[in-house]
PDB file of C-alpha atoms in Angstrom:
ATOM      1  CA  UNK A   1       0.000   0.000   0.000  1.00 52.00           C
ATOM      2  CA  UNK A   2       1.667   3.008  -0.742  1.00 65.00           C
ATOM      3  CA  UNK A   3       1.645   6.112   1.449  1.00 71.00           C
ATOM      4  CA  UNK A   4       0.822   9.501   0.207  1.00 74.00           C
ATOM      5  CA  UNK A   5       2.555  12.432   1.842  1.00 76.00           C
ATOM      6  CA  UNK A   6       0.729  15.467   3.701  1.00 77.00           C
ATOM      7  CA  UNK A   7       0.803  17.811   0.054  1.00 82.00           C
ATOM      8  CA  UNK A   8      -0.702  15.069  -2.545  1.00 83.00           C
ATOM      9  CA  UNK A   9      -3.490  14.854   0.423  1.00 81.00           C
ATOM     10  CA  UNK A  10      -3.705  18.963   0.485  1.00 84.00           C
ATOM     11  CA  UNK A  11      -4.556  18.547  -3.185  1.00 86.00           C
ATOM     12  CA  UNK A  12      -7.140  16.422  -2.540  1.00 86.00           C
ATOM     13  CA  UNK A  13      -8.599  18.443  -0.170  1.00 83.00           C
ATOM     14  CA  UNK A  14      -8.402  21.336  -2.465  1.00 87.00           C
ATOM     15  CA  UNK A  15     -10.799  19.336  -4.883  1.00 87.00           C
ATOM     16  CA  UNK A  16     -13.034  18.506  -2.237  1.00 86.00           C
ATOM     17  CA  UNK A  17     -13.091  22.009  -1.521  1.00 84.00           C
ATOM     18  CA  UNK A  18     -14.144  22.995  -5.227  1.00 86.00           C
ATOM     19  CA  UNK A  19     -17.315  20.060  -5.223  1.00 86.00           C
ATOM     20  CA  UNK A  20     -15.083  17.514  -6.376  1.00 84.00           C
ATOM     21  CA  UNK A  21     -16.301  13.757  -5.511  1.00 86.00           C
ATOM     22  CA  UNK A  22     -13.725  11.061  -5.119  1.00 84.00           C
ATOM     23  CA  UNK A  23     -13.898   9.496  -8.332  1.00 88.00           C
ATOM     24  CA  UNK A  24     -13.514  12.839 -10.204  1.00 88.00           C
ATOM     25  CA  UNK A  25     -10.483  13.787  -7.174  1.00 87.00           C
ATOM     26  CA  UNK A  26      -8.756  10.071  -7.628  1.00 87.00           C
ATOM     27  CA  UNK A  27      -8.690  10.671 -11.977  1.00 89.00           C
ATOM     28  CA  UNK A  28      -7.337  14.065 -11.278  1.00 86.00           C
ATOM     29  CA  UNK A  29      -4.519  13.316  -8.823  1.00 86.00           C
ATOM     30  CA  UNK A  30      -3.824   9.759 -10.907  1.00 88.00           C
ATOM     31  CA  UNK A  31      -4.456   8.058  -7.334  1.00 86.00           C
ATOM     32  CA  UNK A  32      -5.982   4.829  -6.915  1.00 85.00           C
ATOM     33  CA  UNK A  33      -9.749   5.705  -6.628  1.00 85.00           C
ATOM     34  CA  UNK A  34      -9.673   3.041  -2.833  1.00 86.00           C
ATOM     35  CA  UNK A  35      -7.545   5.751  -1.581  1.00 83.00           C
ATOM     36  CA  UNK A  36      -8.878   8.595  -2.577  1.00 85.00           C
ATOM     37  CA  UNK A  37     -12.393   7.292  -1.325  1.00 85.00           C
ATOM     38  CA  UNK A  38     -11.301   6.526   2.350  1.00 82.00           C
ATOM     39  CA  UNK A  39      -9.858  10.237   2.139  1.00 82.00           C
ATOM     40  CA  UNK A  40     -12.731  11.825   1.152  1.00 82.00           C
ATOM     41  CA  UNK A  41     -14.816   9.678   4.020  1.00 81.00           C
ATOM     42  CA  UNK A  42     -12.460  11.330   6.331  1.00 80.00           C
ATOM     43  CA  UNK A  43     -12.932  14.852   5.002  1.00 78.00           C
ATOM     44  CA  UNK A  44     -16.143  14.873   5.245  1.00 79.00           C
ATOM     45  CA  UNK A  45     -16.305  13.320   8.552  1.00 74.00           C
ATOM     46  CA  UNK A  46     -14.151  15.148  10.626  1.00 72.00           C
ATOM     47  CA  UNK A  47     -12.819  17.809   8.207  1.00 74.00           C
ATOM     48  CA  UNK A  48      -9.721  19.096   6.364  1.00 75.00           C
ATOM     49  CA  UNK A  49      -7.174  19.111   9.222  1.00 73.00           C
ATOM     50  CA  UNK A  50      -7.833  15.407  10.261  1.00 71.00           C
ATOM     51  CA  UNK A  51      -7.380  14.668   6.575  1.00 72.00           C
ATOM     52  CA  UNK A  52      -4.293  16.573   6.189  1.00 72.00           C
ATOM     53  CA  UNK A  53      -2.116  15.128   9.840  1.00 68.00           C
ATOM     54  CA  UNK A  54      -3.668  11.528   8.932  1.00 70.00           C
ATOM     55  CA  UNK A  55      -0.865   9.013   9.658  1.00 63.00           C
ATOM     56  CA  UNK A  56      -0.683  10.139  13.139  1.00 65.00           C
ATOM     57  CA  UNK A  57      -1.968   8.119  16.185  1.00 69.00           C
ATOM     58  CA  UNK A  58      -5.750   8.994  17.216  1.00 76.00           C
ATOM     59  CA  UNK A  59      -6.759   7.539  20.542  1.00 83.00           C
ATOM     60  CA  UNK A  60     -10.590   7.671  21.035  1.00 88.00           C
ATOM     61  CA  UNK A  61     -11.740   7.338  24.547  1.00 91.00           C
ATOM     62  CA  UNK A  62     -14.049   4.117  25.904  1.00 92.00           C
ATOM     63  CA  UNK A  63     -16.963   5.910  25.673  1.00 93.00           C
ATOM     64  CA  UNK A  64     -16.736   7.161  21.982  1.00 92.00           C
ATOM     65  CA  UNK A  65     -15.929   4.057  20.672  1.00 94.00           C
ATOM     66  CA  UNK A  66     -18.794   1.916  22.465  1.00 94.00           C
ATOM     67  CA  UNK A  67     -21.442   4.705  21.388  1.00 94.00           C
ATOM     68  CA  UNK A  68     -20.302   4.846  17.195  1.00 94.00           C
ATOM     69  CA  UNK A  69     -20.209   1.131  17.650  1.00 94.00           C
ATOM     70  CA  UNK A  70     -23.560   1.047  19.172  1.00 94.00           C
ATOM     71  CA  UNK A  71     -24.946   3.498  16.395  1.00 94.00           C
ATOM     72  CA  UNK A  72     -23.579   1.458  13.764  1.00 94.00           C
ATOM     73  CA  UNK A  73     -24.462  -1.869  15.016  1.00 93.00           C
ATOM     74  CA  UNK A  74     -28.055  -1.467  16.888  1.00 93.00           C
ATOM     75  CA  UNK A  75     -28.976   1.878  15.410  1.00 91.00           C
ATOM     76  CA  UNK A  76     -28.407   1.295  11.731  1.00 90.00           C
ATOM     77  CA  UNK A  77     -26.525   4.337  11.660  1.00 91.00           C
ATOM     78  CA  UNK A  78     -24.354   4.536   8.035  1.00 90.00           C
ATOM     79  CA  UNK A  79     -20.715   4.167   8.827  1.00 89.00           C
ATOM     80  CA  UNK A  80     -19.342   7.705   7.412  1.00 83.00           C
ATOM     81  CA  UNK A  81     -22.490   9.097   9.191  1.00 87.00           C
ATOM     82  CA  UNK A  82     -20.902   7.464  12.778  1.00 89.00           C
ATOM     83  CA  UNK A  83     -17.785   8.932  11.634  1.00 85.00           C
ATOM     84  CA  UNK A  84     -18.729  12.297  11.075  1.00 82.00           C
ATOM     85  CA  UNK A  85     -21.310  12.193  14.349  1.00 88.00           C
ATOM     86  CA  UNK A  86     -18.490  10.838  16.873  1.00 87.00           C
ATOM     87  CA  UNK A  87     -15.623  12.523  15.098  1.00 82.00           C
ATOM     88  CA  UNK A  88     -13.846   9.517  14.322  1.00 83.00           C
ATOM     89  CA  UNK A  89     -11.128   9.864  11.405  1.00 78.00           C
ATOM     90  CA  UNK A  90     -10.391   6.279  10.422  1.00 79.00           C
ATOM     91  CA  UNK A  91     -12.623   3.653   9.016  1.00 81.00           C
ATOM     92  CA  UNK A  92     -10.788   1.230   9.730  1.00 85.00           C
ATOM     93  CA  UNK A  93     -10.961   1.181  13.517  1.00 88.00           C
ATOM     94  CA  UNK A  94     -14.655   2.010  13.069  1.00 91.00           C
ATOM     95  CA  UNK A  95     -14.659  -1.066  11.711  1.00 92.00           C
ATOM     96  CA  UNK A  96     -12.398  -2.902  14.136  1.00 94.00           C
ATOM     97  CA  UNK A  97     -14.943  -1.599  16.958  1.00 94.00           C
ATOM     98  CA  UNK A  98     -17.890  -2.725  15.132  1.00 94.00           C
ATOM     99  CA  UNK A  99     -16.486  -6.481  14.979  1.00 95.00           C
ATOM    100  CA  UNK A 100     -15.602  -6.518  18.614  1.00 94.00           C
ATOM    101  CA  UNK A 101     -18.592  -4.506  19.353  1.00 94.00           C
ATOM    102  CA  UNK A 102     -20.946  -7.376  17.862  1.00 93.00           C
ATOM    103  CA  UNK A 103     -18.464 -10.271  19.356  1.00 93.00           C
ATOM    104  CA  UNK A 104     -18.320  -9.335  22.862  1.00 91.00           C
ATOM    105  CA  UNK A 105     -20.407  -6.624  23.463  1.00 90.00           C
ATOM    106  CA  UNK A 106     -19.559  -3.273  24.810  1.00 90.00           C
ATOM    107  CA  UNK A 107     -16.755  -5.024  27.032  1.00 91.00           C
ATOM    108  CA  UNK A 108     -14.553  -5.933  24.599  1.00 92.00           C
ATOM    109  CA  UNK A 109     -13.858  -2.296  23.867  1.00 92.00           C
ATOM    110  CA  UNK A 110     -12.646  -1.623  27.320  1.00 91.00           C
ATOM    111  CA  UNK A 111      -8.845  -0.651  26.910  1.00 88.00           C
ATOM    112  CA  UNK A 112      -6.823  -3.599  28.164  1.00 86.00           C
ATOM    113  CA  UNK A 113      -3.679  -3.265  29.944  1.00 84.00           C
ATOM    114  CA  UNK A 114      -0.555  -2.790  28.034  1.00 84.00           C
ATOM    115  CA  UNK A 115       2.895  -4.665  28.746  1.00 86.00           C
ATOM    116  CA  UNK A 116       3.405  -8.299  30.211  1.00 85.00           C
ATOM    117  CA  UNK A 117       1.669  -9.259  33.064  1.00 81.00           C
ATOM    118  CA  UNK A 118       2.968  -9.113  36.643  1.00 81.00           C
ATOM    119  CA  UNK A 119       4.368 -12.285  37.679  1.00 79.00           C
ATOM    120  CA  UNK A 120       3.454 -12.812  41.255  1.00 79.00           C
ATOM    121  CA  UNK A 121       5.876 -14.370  43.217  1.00 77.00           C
ATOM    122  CA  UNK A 122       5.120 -17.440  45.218  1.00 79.00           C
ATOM    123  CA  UNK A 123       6.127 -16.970  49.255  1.00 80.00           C
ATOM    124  CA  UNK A 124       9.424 -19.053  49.275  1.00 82.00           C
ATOM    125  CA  UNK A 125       9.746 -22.053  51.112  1.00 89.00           C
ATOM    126  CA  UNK A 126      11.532 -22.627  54.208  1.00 90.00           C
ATOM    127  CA  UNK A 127      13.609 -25.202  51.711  1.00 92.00           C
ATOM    128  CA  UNK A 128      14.007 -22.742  49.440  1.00 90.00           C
ATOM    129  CA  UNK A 129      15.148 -19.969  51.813  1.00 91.00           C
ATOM    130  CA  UNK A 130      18.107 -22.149  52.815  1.00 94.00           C
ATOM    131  CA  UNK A 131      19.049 -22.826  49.641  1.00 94.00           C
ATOM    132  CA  UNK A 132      19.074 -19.621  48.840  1.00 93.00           C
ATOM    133  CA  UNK A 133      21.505 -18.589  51.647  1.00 95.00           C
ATOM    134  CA  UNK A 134      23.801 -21.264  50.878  1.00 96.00           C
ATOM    135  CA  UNK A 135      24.342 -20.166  47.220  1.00 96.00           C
ATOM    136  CA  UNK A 136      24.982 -16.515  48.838  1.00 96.00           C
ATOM    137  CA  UNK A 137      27.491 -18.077  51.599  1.00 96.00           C
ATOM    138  CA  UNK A 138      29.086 -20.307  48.790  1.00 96.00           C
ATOM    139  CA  UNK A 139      29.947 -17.063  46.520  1.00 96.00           C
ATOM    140  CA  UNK A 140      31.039 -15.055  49.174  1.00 96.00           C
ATOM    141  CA  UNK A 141      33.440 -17.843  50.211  1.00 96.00           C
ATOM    142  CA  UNK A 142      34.805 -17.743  46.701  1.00 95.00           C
ATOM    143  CA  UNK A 143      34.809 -14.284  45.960  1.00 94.00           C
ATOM    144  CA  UNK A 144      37.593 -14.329  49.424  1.00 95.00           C
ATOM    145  CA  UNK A 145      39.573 -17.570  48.442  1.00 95.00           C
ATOM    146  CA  UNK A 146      39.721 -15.481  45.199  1.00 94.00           C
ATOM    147  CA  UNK A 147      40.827 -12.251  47.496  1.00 92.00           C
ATOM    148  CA  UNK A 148      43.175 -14.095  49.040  1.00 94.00           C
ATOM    149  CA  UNK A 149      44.727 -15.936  46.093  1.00 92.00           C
ATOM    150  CA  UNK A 150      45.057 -12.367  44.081  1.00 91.00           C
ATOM    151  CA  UNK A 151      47.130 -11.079  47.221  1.00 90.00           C
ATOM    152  CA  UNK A 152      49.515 -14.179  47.500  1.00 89.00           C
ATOM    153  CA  UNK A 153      50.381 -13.560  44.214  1.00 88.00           C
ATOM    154  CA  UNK A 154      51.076 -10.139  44.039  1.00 86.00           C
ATOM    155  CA  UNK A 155      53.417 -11.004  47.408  1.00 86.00           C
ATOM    156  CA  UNK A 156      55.159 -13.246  45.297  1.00 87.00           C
ATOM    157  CA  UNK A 157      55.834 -10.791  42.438  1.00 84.00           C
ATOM    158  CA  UNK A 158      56.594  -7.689  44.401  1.00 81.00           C
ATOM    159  CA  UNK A 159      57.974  -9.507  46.774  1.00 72.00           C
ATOM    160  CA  UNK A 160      56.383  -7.433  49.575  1.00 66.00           C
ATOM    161  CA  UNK A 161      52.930  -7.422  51.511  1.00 60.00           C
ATOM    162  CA  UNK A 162      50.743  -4.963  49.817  1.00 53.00           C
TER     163      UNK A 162
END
């Protein structure tokens, strides 16, 4: 799918501007009419501007999204009608709400939480403690004989304690 910068959809917007329809506005500007026509659903639904910083990440609040999906599903509302009613700038995720709207209801538009999930931590055994402590005890023992073995051996090359 290829992207069209911010000016290519200023010129579109230009010819929406003069009465232009998307056919006319997609054998004008030698664009493939798909992308022309999701562009002009846009303009008209929320307006030049949206059209123009499209590309850029719209969050829509829980409430928005259950009430266009609600329109669109039990109201029979028209989909660029939603968009232009609720202010929503992409079809797509229109669409997307829709589909979960009518698989799960208005809960599975509730945000979910982002990231992976807390592990929770099992209280440690008494077992478990002690073997714990024992790995601690048996690296601090070798981190010394280490200590000590470093210090012998600079004795024996200097020749004196250091």
């Amino acid at each position: 799918m290829t992207i069209y910068d911010r000016s290519v959809r200023g010129l579109a917007c230009g010819l929406f501007d003069r009465g232009f329809g998307h056919e006319a506005a997609a054998a004008r500007l030698g664009i493939p009419l798909k992308a022309v026509r999701q562009w002009h659903l846009t303009y008209r639904a929320v307006g030049r501007d949206a059209l123009l910083d499209m590309g850029t990440h719209r969050s829509y609040d829980y409430e928005t999204k259950v009430a266009a999906a609600r329109a669109v599903v039990d109201g029979g509302t028209a989909k660029p009608e939603a968009m232009e009613r609720f202010g929503i700038a992409s079809l797509t995720s229109l669409r997307q709400w829709c589909r979960l709207y009518r698989e799960g209801g208005a809960e599975a538009l509730r945000p979910k939480p982002r990231g992976r999930p807390r592990k929770e931590a099992a209280p440690a055994t008494r077992e478990e403690e002690l073997e714990r402590e024992v790995r601690r005890l048996e690296a601090q023992v070798a981190y010394l004989k280490k200590s000590i073995a470093l210090k012998a051996e600079l004795r024996s090359r200097t020749g004196r304690r250091p």
